[in-house]
Amino acid sequence: MSAHPAGERVDPRDAALRRAVAALETIVLGKPRQIRLCLACLLARGHLLIEDVPGVGKTTLTHALAHVLGLAWQRVQFTSDLLPADIIGVSVFDRATQQFRFRNGPIFTQLLLADEVNRASPRTQSALLEAMEERQVSVDLTTYRLPDPFFVVATENPHEELGTFALPESQLDRFLMRITLGYPEARFERELLTTGERRDLLSGMDPALDAASVVRLQQAVRAVHVSDPLLDYVQTLIQRTRERADLKLGLSPRAGQGLIRAAQAWAYLSERPAVLPEDVQAVLPSVAAHRLEQREPAGAVDGESLAAELMKRVPVPI
Amino acid sequence: MSGPPRALGWTAAALLGGVLLQVDRTPLWATVTACVCAAWSIAGAARRVRLPGRTLTGALALALIAAVAAMYRTLNGLEAATTLLAAMGSVKLLEARTRRDRYIVIGAGLFLLFAACLARQSLPCAPLYAAQLWLCCSAMLVSAHPGSTLGERAAVRLAARSLLLALPLAVLGFLFVPRLSGSLWALPATGAATTGLSDTLTPGSISDLSESPDPALRAWFEGAPPPPEERYWRGPVLYDFDGYTWSRPPPQWFESAPQATAARGAYRYRVTLEPSAERWWLALDTVDAAPSGAVRLTSDRVLLGARPVTEPISYAAVSDTRARDPTPLTPSARAGDLQLPAARNPRSVQLGRRLRRDAGSDAQFVRSVLELFRTGGFRYTLTPPPLGANSVDDFLFGARSGFCGHFASAFVLLMRAGGVPARVVTGYLGGQWNRIGGYLLVRESDAHAWAEVWLSGRGWTRVDPTGVVAPERLRSGIDEFLPGAESTSARLLLDVPGIASLRDAWDAANAWWTNEVVGFDSRAQLGLLRRLGVAAPGPAALAWALALCLTAWLAVLGWQLGRVPGEPRPDRLARAYRRLCVKLARAGVPRAADQGPATYAESVARRRPDLAAVARRLLECYAELRFGPAREAGDASRLADLERAIARWRVSPPRRSARGSRGKRSAASARG
């Protein structure tokens, strides 16, 4: 199928999507690229990790995403004493029926905001991360399916901070993207300083989408055409990361699948009928950076620079 | 092994490879030292033993230098320098800790290879040299990447690839870098001559040669080769006899022979002479003229080179096997040709005088002496008993067994005793016809000595007394000499299936190598240019040819490098896209390799807004065709449309950028 047949550019769904982008841009100022990455990640059915120092708007962005997408959402503040049951739920004994009854935890929602996910103990982290991968939870021999769509938008503080447990590679791999926000530009910062709390704006705003339209958008994204030359390009990119002897790990096949899905979503957001190398390049740093790490002696280079270097090295197919 | 020990292992291997190439030219202790040092350094790097300190390595180095100096009495010259290099490389291996140290040792391995090339250039060596070169390059790559960034297998493969890429360059250099006509590489040769004819003949000397299967010369004939009994290859002619040894007066005693004109029926041929460290250029008896300016034809029809033959040489010659020169001898020459040592071999001298008295003429005298050899119980053997100071007496009246040297020596002495001028000629007799290469191979084992007597009216006449005693020596292997001759007893031996032709093929390959590769000199270079159609071959033409071929090779290489290896050849769409990119690059917006069509359109819009609309349309069309879903029907015509649109699009060159002109103006005003 072609999402954009020639001549007919605007689809009602796209209009809603554009409204969503515009709404997000009014809440989170000066970060259009990050906003589009977040949307691309969610449209690609991926979980999102936002990493940055406190106070640059991580939580604001996640709240805005939940609100604008029109999804049911829950927020969990991760702390070092948070237990898996606090997320997944717990079986309680019901005196009336003389039975154990499972009380759903906050994870039973469409969008879970996991704030400061790296403050929780590894045990709690892994409970969340299993649910992310399987899209279901198992408690007391019973499996409960999570709703569809189901997203986790997690925020974390940089690893160097006190009181954090770094997410291991295997769990980082479950996040399709990791993005950083960074400090705002001076003119946007000025606006932030004058207008005050951005989250207050949300209450006056209607959701641009709802759960059903998000699912439809996800289906449309999967139908964006991926050509053979583009698959060659992605394979070359992945292969290069595996050939480099100075990297701990190359990109996994899961990362490759995620890269393609994210590129499809980016192409869809850019209103393109097919994925171009540019779409891969646009999402690659966010998809690959948290999965690439240099070996010990030369660990100075971070994932973003590695991804950027990777893109410079691999010529696009012509 | 990992890290530095791994690199060290390769380094040691590179050095040992170089040392082993020279194993027969350097003393045994040098090889042993290299092996010990290699083992020591590897064990030291693996922390199994302690490595020597600075003092010990210094002392070891000094001791080795002293050993080389003591052995060769010099540190100069190829062999001494080779030994020194092997020894110093070994010591350096003991203190090879850094990458730079390892490079130095590998460099020594390469220099040893270079020295080996100077010393020996035969065909069997070539694969060994190539292997050593490969080993050194691999070792260098492993040393350059001591971590795990480049695996050993990858390093070996990369070295092979690099060498193969360099091969055409090497061939070009081989063909077209002008050769010096003098021999730059002829280093002062040390040590004894390997084999070959010397200018003396003692009773045992020829039998040394008889045991050597090495080739002495090869000859290609125009037309049929001479029959076996005429294959006398003339070497030094010996006059002076001290009763035991025949020798030749110094070269300046001989005048140059007048140039003769080739008679009808003369043999025209080309000889490739193997190095012998002697000055003789062998030619079929008797040669007409000196084949080149580097050689002189002496009055006794011997070709005497200006310098010893230290590398294979090739020359064309014309010989008339039936030539006669009846010019009378001058009295002084005659006296020389009759000279005999006083009071040596008295019985033989007496015998000679008696036989001459009994014979009616000189010719009759010759016949009676030959008859003596035939009927006197003489035996041809390559292992004769030793002879005393009166060697001819011992031979004629005692042992009665010997080989060509003994018979020639005895015959000439008898002739001189009877008053007939006579001399000993050494050289080679015979040769083996190589059916595959179509040439005559003469080996060192074909060395021979015969006699010449001066008969009035006929001049110098060849007499081969060996032929009387052992006629088969003259005809040995007669059948195989003749191409196409059928079935006799000798053939049966050689007709073990395949063996003979295998041997012939191997020798033909060696001959080709010697002639065409090792012997590719400036003359051959100019010949090649002439065949390529250059009217006036010369150094300038060579330089042009080299430059042209290099440019062509670089172009091919550049084109190859421009393509991603393993990628299929660009299709029509890719070619069209490349043309578009070239046009836009001329317009001042080159495409970066990591730029896709959409970002490229953006940079065009930024830098050439005037072209943006058309460029965007073309680039979008390309992107749809390349990355969009295939549509069976429309794509072909859309591709054709795109090709046409790109071909028709006229792009104006970039205007001089505003910043550039402003910069110039400000520079001008600053000057003002």
PDB file of N, CA, C and O in Angstrom, chain A residues 1-2 225-230 233 240 243 245-246 272-278 281 295 308 311-318, chain B residues 148-150 564 567 570-571 573-574 577-578 591-602 622-624 626-630:
ATOM      1  N   MET A   1       0.837  -1.201   0.000  1.00  0.00           N
ATOM      2  CA  MET A   1       0.000   0.000   0.000  1.00  0.00           C
ATOM      3  C   MET A   1       0.863   1.239   0.000  1.00  0.00           C
ATOM      4  O   MET A   1       2.019   1.210   0.400  1.00  0.00           O
ATOM      5  N   SER A   2       0.301   2.302  -0.459  1.00  0.00           N
ATOM      6  CA  SER A   2       1.058   3.544  -0.438  1.00  0.00           C
ATOM      7  C   SER A   2       0.327   4.528   0.465  1.00  0.00           C
ATOM      8  O   SER A   2      -0.842   4.802   0.279  1.00  0.00           O
ATOM      9  N   HIS A 225       7.111   1.451   2.632  1.00  0.00           N
ATOM     10  CA  HIS A 225       7.924   0.541   1.820  1.00  0.00           C
ATOM     11  C   HIS A 225       9.396   0.580   2.219  1.00  0.00           C
ATOM     12  O   HIS A 225       9.969   1.651   2.407  1.00  0.00           O
ATOM     13  N   VAL A 226       9.981  -0.606   2.317  1.00  0.00           N
ATOM     14  CA  VAL A 226      11.421  -0.714   2.570  1.00  0.00           C
ATOM     15  C   VAL A 226      12.026  -1.462   1.385  1.00  0.00           C
ATOM     16  O   VAL A 226      11.707  -2.621   1.146  1.00  0.00           O
ATOM     17  N   SER A 227      12.887  -0.770   0.624  1.00  0.00           N
ATOM     18  CA  SER A 227      13.418  -1.363  -0.598  1.00  0.00           C
ATOM     19  C   SER A 227      14.664  -2.193  -0.301  1.00  0.00           C
ATOM     20  O   SER A 227      15.259  -2.086   0.771  1.00  0.00           O
ATOM     21  N   ASP A 228      15.053  -3.010  -1.279  1.00  0.00           N
ATOM     22  CA  ASP A 228      16.248  -3.839  -1.115  1.00  0.00           C
ATOM     23  C   ASP A 228      17.521  -3.021  -0.907  1.00  0.00           C
ATOM     24  O   ASP A 228      18.313  -3.341  -0.022  1.00  0.00           O
ATOM     25  N   PRO A 229      17.735  -1.964  -1.711  1.00  0.00           N
ATOM     26  CA  PRO A 229      18.955  -1.181  -1.472  1.00  0.00           C
ATOM     27  C   PRO A 229      19.002  -0.632  -0.050  1.00  0.00           C
ATOM     28  O   PRO A 229      20.075  -0.563   0.568  1.00  0.00           O
ATOM     29  N   LEU A 230      17.834  -0.280   0.489  1.00  0.00           N
ATOM     30  CA  LEU A 230      17.827   0.256   1.839  1.00  0.00           C
ATOM     31  C   LEU A 230      18.169  -0.827   2.860  1.00  0.00           C
ATOM     32  O   LEU A 230      18.907  -0.591   3.809  1.00  0.00           O
ATOM     33  N   TYR A 233      21.748  -1.229   2.902  1.00  0.00           N
ATOM     34  CA  TYR A 233      22.382  -0.134   3.655  1.00  0.00           C
ATOM     35  C   TYR A 233      22.334  -0.433   5.145  1.00  0.00           C
ATOM     36  O   TYR A 233      23.348  -0.333   5.844  1.00  0.00           O
ATOM     37  N   ARG A 240      29.146  -3.185  10.014  1.00  0.00           N
ATOM     38  CA  ARG A 240      30.315  -2.383  10.404  1.00  0.00           C
ATOM     39  C   ARG A 240      30.496  -2.354  11.914  1.00  0.00           C
ATOM     40  O   ARG A 240      31.609  -2.389  12.414  1.00  0.00           O
ATOM     41  N   GLU A 243      32.164  -5.517  12.887  1.00  0.00           N
ATOM     42  CA  GLU A 243      33.542  -5.681  12.443  1.00  0.00           C
ATOM     43  C   GLU A 243      34.517  -4.927  13.327  1.00  0.00           C
ATOM     44  O   GLU A 243      35.683  -5.255  13.393  1.00  0.00           O
ATOM     45  N   ALA A 245      36.732  -3.931  16.086  1.00  0.00           N
ATOM     46  CA  ALA A 245      37.238  -4.702  17.219  1.00  0.00           C
ATOM     47  C   ALA A 245      37.239  -3.870  18.496  1.00  0.00           C
ATOM     48  O   ALA A 245      37.386  -4.415  19.581  1.00  0.00           O
ATOM     49  N   ASP A 246      37.080  -2.553  18.389  1.00  0.00           N
ATOM     50  CA  ASP A 246      37.151  -1.739  19.605  1.00  0.00           C
ATOM     51  C   ASP A 246      35.789  -1.585  20.276  1.00  0.00           C
ATOM     52  O   ASP A 246      35.677  -0.917  21.288  1.00  0.00           O
ATOM     53  N   ARG A 272       6.678  10.450   3.701  1.00  0.00           N
ATOM     54  CA  ARG A 272       7.296   9.791   2.551  1.00  0.00           C
ATOM     55  C   ARG A 272       6.691   8.411   2.390  1.00  0.00           C
ATOM     56  O   ARG A 272       6.413   7.729   3.373  1.00  0.00           O
ATOM     57  N   PRO A 273       6.500   7.976   1.148  1.00  0.00           N
ATOM     58  CA  PRO A 273       5.901   6.656   0.921  1.00  0.00           C
ATOM     59  C   PRO A 273       6.898   5.509   1.134  1.00  0.00           C
ATOM     60  O   PRO A 273       6.499   4.361   1.236  1.00  0.00           O
ATOM     61  N   ALA A 274       8.167   5.834   1.146  1.00  0.00           N
ATOM     62  CA  ALA A 274       9.172   4.772   1.261  1.00  0.00           C
ATOM     63  C   ALA A 274      10.309   5.289   2.130  1.00  0.00           C
ATOM     64  O   ALA A 274      10.516   6.496   2.246  1.00  0.00           O
ATOM     65  N   VAL A 275      11.034   4.359   2.710  1.00  0.00           N
ATOM     66  CA  VAL A 275      12.126   4.753   3.591  1.00  0.00           C
ATOM     67  C   VAL A 275      13.332   5.154   2.751  1.00  0.00           C
ATOM     68  O   VAL A 275      13.719   4.435   1.826  1.00  0.00           O
ATOM     69  N   LEU A 276      13.920   6.294   3.051  1.00  0.00           N
ATOM     70  CA  LEU A 276      15.148   6.747   2.386  1.00  0.00           C
ATOM     71  C   LEU A 276      16.306   6.562   3.366  1.00  0.00           C
ATOM     72  O   LEU A 276      16.090   6.463   4.570  1.00  0.00           O
ATOM     73  N   PRO A 277      17.513   6.551   2.846  1.00  0.00           N
ATOM     74  CA  PRO A 277      18.661   6.453   3.757  1.00  0.00           C
ATOM     75  C   PRO A 277      18.635   7.542   4.827  1.00  0.00           C
ATOM     76  O   PRO A 277      19.055   7.322   5.955  1.00  0.00           O
ATOM     77  N   GLU A 278      18.114   8.709   4.469  1.00  0.00           N
ATOM     78  CA  GLU A 278      18.045   9.797   5.435  1.00  0.00           C
ATOM     79  C   GLU A 278      17.228   9.428   6.658  1.00  0.00           C
ATOM     80  O   GLU A 278      17.526   9.858   7.770  1.00  0.00           O
ATOM     81  N   GLN A 281      19.326   7.428   8.819  1.00  0.00           N
ATOM     82  CA  GLN A 281      20.321   8.276   9.475  1.00  0.00           C
ATOM     83  C   GLN A 281      19.699   9.104  10.597  1.00  0.00           C
ATOM     84  O   GLN A 281      20.321   9.352  11.621  1.00  0.00           O
ATOM     85  N   ARG A 295      35.329  -0.574  24.092  1.00  0.00           N
ATOM     86  CA  ARG A 295      36.014  -1.380  25.101  1.00  0.00           C
ATOM     87  C   ARG A 295      36.720  -0.482  26.091  1.00  0.00           C
ATOM     88  O   ARG A 295      36.956   0.693  25.836  1.00  0.00           O
ATOM     89  N   ALA A 308      27.534   8.557  14.838  1.00  0.00           N
ATOM     90  CA  ALA A 308      27.779   9.574  13.820  1.00  0.00           C
ATOM     91  C   ALA A 308      28.926   9.151  12.905  1.00  0.00           C
ATOM     92  O   ALA A 308      28.852   9.279  11.680  1.00  0.00           O
ATOM     93  N   MET A 311      27.812   6.524  10.463  1.00  0.00           N
ATOM     94  CA  MET A 311      27.057   7.036   9.320  1.00  0.00           C
ATOM     95  C   MET A 311      27.967   7.713   8.308  1.00  0.00           C
ATOM     96  O   MET A 311      27.752   7.627   7.114  1.00  0.00           O
ATOM     97  N   LYS A 312      28.994   8.384   8.816  1.00  0.00           N
ATOM     98  CA  LYS A 312      29.936   9.041   7.898  1.00  0.00           C
ATOM     99  C   LYS A 312      30.679   8.015   7.059  1.00  0.00           C
ATOM    100  O   LYS A 312      31.008   8.258   5.911  1.00  0.00           O
ATOM    101  N   ARG A 313      30.969   6.863   7.681  1.00  0.00           N
ATOM    102  CA  ARG A 313      31.809   5.863   7.024  1.00  0.00           C
ATOM    103  C   ARG A 313      31.085   5.066   5.949  1.00  0.00           C
ATOM    104  O   ARG A 313      31.693   4.596   5.005  1.00  0.00           O
ATOM    105  N   VAL A 314      29.786   4.854   6.157  1.00  0.00           N
ATOM    106  CA  VAL A 314      29.076   3.967   5.231  1.00  0.00           C
ATOM    107  C   VAL A 314      28.393   4.813   4.162  1.00  0.00           C
ATOM    108  O   VAL A 314      27.519   5.613   4.473  1.00  0.00           O
ATOM    109  N   PRO A 315      28.812   4.656   2.911  1.00  0.00           N
ATOM    110  CA  PRO A 315      28.155   5.441   1.857  1.00  0.00           C
ATOM    111  C   PRO A 315      26.721   4.959   1.648  1.00  0.00           C
ATOM    112  O   PRO A 315      26.434   3.772   1.806  1.00  0.00           O
ATOM    113  N   VAL A 316      25.852   5.893   1.306  1.00  0.00           N
ATOM    114  CA  VAL A 316      24.472   5.487   1.060  1.00  0.00           C
ATOM    115  C   VAL A 316      24.421   4.764  -0.282  1.00  0.00           C
ATOM    116  O   VAL A 316      25.220   5.018  -1.176  1.00  0.00           O
ATOM    117  N   PRO A 317      23.493   3.839  -0.423  1.00  0.00           N
ATOM    118  CA  PRO A 317      23.374   3.150  -1.720  1.00  0.00           C
ATOM    119  C   PRO A 317      22.883   4.126  -2.764  1.00  0.00           C
ATOM    120  O   PRO A 317      22.106   5.030  -2.460  1.00  0.00           O
ATOM    121  N   ILE A 318      23.378   3.969  -3.991  1.00  0.00           N
ATOM    122  CA  ILE A 318      22.892   4.860  -5.051  1.00  0.00           C
ATOM    123  C   ILE A 318      22.346   4.012  -6.182  1.00  0.00           C
ATOM    124  O   ILE A 318      22.581   2.830  -6.241  1.00  0.00           O
TER     125      ILE A 318
ATOM    126  N   SER B 148      43.711  -6.440  18.997  1.00  0.00           N
ATOM    127  CA  SER B 148      42.951  -7.416  18.231  1.00  0.00           C
ATOM    128  C   SER B 148      42.199  -6.730  17.097  1.00  0.00           C
ATOM    129  O   SER B 148      41.289  -7.297  16.546  1.00  0.00           O
ATOM    130  N   THR B 149      42.632  -5.508  16.744  1.00  0.00           N
ATOM    131  CA  THR B 149      41.877  -4.796  15.714  1.00  0.00           C
ATOM    132  C   THR B 149      42.008  -5.488  14.371  1.00  0.00           C
ATOM    133  O   THR B 149      41.127  -5.382  13.544  1.00  0.00           O
ATOM    134  N   LEU B 150      43.140  -6.181  14.135  1.00  0.00           N
ATOM    135  CA  LEU B 150      43.318  -6.880  12.868  1.00  0.00           C
ATOM    136  C   LEU B 150      43.782  -8.282  13.219  1.00  0.00           C
ATOM    137  O   LEU B 150      44.867  -8.462  13.759  1.00  0.00           O
ATOM    138  N   VAL B 564      32.347   0.316  -4.371  1.00  0.00           N
ATOM    139  CA  VAL B 564      32.405  -0.448  -3.125  1.00  0.00           C
ATOM    140  C   VAL B 564      32.636  -1.901  -3.503  1.00  0.00           C
ATOM    141  O   VAL B 564      31.929  -2.433  -4.346  1.00  0.00           O
ATOM    142  N   GLU B 567      30.098  -4.914  -4.573  1.00  0.00           N
ATOM    143  CA  GLU B 567      28.811  -4.375  -4.996  1.00  0.00           C
ATOM    144  C   GLU B 567      28.652  -4.602  -6.498  1.00  0.00           C
ATOM    145  O   GLU B 567      29.611  -4.550  -7.237  1.00  0.00           O
ATOM    146  N   PRO B 570      27.138  -0.599 -11.309  1.00  0.00           N
ATOM    147  CA  PRO B 570      26.015   0.334 -11.232  1.00  0.00           C
ATOM    148  C   PRO B 570      25.020   0.081 -12.362  1.00  0.00           C
ATOM    149  O   PRO B 570      25.408  -0.154 -13.496  1.00  0.00           O
ATOM    150  N   ASP B 571      23.752   0.112 -12.020  1.00  0.00           N
ATOM    151  CA  ASP B 571      22.732  -0.087 -13.047  1.00  0.00           C
ATOM    152  C   ASP B 571      22.412   1.250 -13.713  1.00  0.00           C
ATOM    153  O   ASP B 571      23.037   2.278 -13.444  1.00  0.00           O
ATOM    154  N   LEU B 573      19.909   3.261 -13.432  1.00  0.00           N
ATOM    155  CA  LEU B 573      19.448   4.317 -12.530  1.00  0.00           C
ATOM    156  C   LEU B 573      20.636   4.927 -11.782  1.00  0.00           C
ATOM    157  O   LEU B 573      20.747   6.155 -11.665  1.00  0.00           O
ATOM    158  N   ALA B 574      21.541   4.063 -11.307  1.00  0.00           N
ATOM    159  CA  ALA B 574      22.702   4.577 -10.577  1.00  0.00           C
ATOM    160  C   ALA B 574      23.560   5.447 -11.494  1.00  0.00           C
ATOM    161  O   ALA B 574      24.080   6.479 -11.071  1.00  0.00           O
ATOM    162  N   TYR B 577      21.895   8.711 -11.884  1.00  0.00           N
ATOM    163  CA  TYR B 577      22.028   9.485 -10.645  1.00  0.00           C
ATOM    164  C   TYR B 577      23.433  10.056 -10.538  1.00  0.00           C
ATOM    165  O   TYR B 577      23.625  11.212 -10.143  1.00  0.00           O
ATOM    166  N   ARG B 578      24.431   9.254 -10.936  1.00  0.00           N
ATOM    167  CA  ARG B 578      25.801   9.764 -10.888  1.00  0.00           C
ATOM    168  C   ARG B 578      25.976  10.961 -11.799  1.00  0.00           C
ATOM    169  O   ARG B 578      26.642  11.927 -11.448  1.00  0.00           O
ATOM    170  N   ARG B 591      28.041  15.973  -3.795  1.00  0.00           N
ATOM    171  CA  ARG B 591      27.316  15.118  -2.864  1.00  0.00           C
ATOM    172  C   ARG B 591      28.320  14.379  -1.984  1.00  0.00           C
ATOM    173  O   ARG B 591      29.298  13.820  -2.482  1.00  0.00           O
ATOM    174  N   ALA B 592      28.092  14.399  -0.674  1.00  0.00           N
ATOM    175  CA  ALA B 592      28.927  13.598   0.212  1.00  0.00           C
ATOM    176  C   ALA B 592      28.472  12.150   0.123  1.00  0.00           C
ATOM    177  O   ALA B 592      27.319  11.879  -0.203  1.00  0.00           O
ATOM    178  N   ALA B 593      29.414  11.229   0.406  1.00  0.00           N
ATOM    179  CA  ALA B 593      29.102   9.805   0.230  1.00  0.00           C
ATOM    180  C   ALA B 593      27.967   9.361   1.141  1.00  0.00           C
ATOM    181  O   ALA B 593      27.235   8.436   0.824  1.00  0.00           O
ATOM    182  N   ASP B 594      27.801  10.040   2.303  1.00  0.00           N
ATOM    183  CA  ASP B 594      26.760   9.602   3.220  1.00  0.00           C
ATOM    184  C   ASP B 594      25.487  10.422   3.064  1.00  0.00           C
ATOM    185  O   ASP B 594      24.641  10.428   3.941  1.00  0.00           O
ATOM    186  N   GLN B 595      25.362  11.138   1.942  1.00  0.00           N
ATOM    187  CA  GLN B 595      24.175  11.960   1.729  1.00  0.00           C
ATOM    188  C   GLN B 595      23.171  11.220   0.859  1.00  0.00           C
ATOM    189  O   GLN B 595      23.510  10.773  -0.238  1.00  0.00           O
ATOM    190  N   GLY B 596      21.970  11.111   1.340  1.00  0.00           N
ATOM    191  CA  GLY B 596      20.916  10.529   0.543  1.00  0.00           C
ATOM    192  C   GLY B 596      20.257  11.592  -0.318  1.00  0.00           C
ATOM    193  O   GLY B 596      20.600  12.782  -0.219  1.00  0.00           O
ATOM    194  N   PRO B 597      19.298  11.212  -1.174  1.00  0.00           N
ATOM    195  CA  PRO B 597      18.722  12.184  -2.104  1.00  0.00           C
ATOM    196  C   PRO B 597      17.972  13.325  -1.411  1.00  0.00           C
ATOM    197  O   PRO B 597      18.024  14.461  -1.893  1.00  0.00           O
ATOM    198  N   ALA B 598      17.313  13.055  -0.303  1.00  0.00           N
ATOM    199  CA  ALA B 598      16.517  14.125   0.336  1.00  0.00           C
ATOM    200  C   ALA B 598      17.431  15.185   0.959  1.00  0.00           C
ATOM    201  O   ALA B 598      17.232  16.386   0.770  1.00  0.00           O
ATOM    202  N   THR B 599      18.456  14.724   1.690  1.00  0.00           N
ATOM    203  CA  THR B 599      19.369  15.710   2.282  1.00  0.00           C
ATOM    204  C   THR B 599      20.164  16.414   1.196  1.00  0.00           C
ATOM    205  O   THR B 599      20.511  17.583   1.341  1.00  0.00           O
ATOM    206  N   TYR B 600      20.420  15.697   0.095  1.00  0.00           N
ATOM    207  CA  TYR B 600      21.137  16.335  -1.002  1.00  0.00           C
ATOM    208  C   TYR B 600      20.292  17.469  -1.584  1.00  0.00           C
ATOM    209  O   TYR B 600      20.800  18.569  -1.840  1.00  0.00           O
ATOM    210  N   ALA B 601      19.005  17.204  -1.734  1.00  0.00           N
ATOM    211  CA  ALA B 601      18.118  18.253  -2.237  1.00  0.00           C
ATOM    212  C   ALA B 601      18.149  19.463  -1.307  1.00  0.00           C
ATOM    213  O   ALA B 601      18.147  20.616  -1.757  1.00  0.00           O
ATOM    214  N   GLU B 602      18.211  19.193  -0.003  1.00  0.00           N
ATOM    215  CA  GLU B 602      18.275  20.311   0.944  1.00  0.00           C
ATOM    216  C   GLU B 602      19.549  21.115   0.760  1.00  0.00           C
ATOM    217  O   GLU B 602      19.544  22.343   0.770  1.00  0.00           O
ATOM    218  N   TYR B 622      14.267  10.191  -8.590  1.00  0.00           N
ATOM    219  CA  TYR B 622      15.277   9.156  -8.376  1.00  0.00           C
ATOM    220  C   TYR B 622      14.961   8.362  -7.108  1.00  0.00           C
ATOM    221  O   TYR B 622      14.993   7.128  -7.101  1.00  0.00           O
ATOM    222  N   ALA B 623      14.641   9.078  -6.013  1.00  0.00           N
ATOM    223  CA  ALA B 623      14.398   8.407  -4.737  1.00  0.00           C
ATOM    224  C   ALA B 623      13.222   7.446  -4.851  1.00  0.00           C
ATOM    225  O   ALA B 623      13.256   6.337  -4.323  1.00  0.00           O
ATOM    226  N   GLU B 624      12.194   7.867  -5.587  1.00  0.00           N
ATOM    227  CA  GLU B 624      11.045   6.975  -5.730  1.00  0.00           C
ATOM    228  C   GLU B 624      11.416   5.723  -6.503  1.00  0.00           C
ATOM    229  O   GLU B 624      11.018   4.616  -6.156  1.00  0.00           O
ATOM    230  N   ARG B 626      14.395   4.415  -6.816  1.00  0.00           N
ATOM    231  CA  ARG B 626      15.374   3.580  -6.129  1.00  0.00           C
ATOM    232  C   ARG B 626      14.798   2.954  -4.868  1.00  0.00           C
ATOM    233  O   ARG B 626      14.988   1.774  -4.624  1.00  0.00           O
ATOM    234  N   PHE B 627      14.104   3.757  -4.077  1.00  0.00           N
ATOM    235  CA  PHE B 627      13.701   3.265  -2.754  1.00  0.00           C
ATOM    236  C   PHE B 627      12.205   2.997  -2.654  1.00  0.00           C
ATOM    237  O   PHE B 627      11.760   2.426  -1.684  1.00  0.00           O
ATOM    238  N   GLY B 628      11.454   3.458  -3.637  1.00  0.00           N
ATOM    239  CA  GLY B 628      10.017   3.271  -3.564  1.00  0.00           C
ATOM    240  C   GLY B 628       9.624   1.864  -3.991  1.00  0.00           C
ATOM    241  O   GLY B 628      10.442   1.094  -4.491  1.00  0.00           O
ATOM    242  N   PRO B 629       8.374   1.527  -3.793  1.00  0.00           N
ATOM    243  CA  PRO B 629       7.909   0.216  -4.224  1.00  0.00           C
ATOM    244  C   PRO B 629       7.959   0.118  -5.741  1.00  0.00           C
ATOM    245  O   PRO B 629       7.709   1.102  -6.454  1.00  0.00           O
ATOM    246  N   ALA B 630       8.343  -1.057  -6.233  1.00  0.00           N
ATOM    247  CA  ALA B 630       8.474  -1.229  -7.679  1.00  0.00           C
ATOM    248  C   ALA B 630       7.103  -1.296  -8.312  1.00  0.00           C
ATOM    249  O   ALA B 630       6.193  -1.913  -7.772  1.00  0.00           O
TER     250      ALA B 630
END
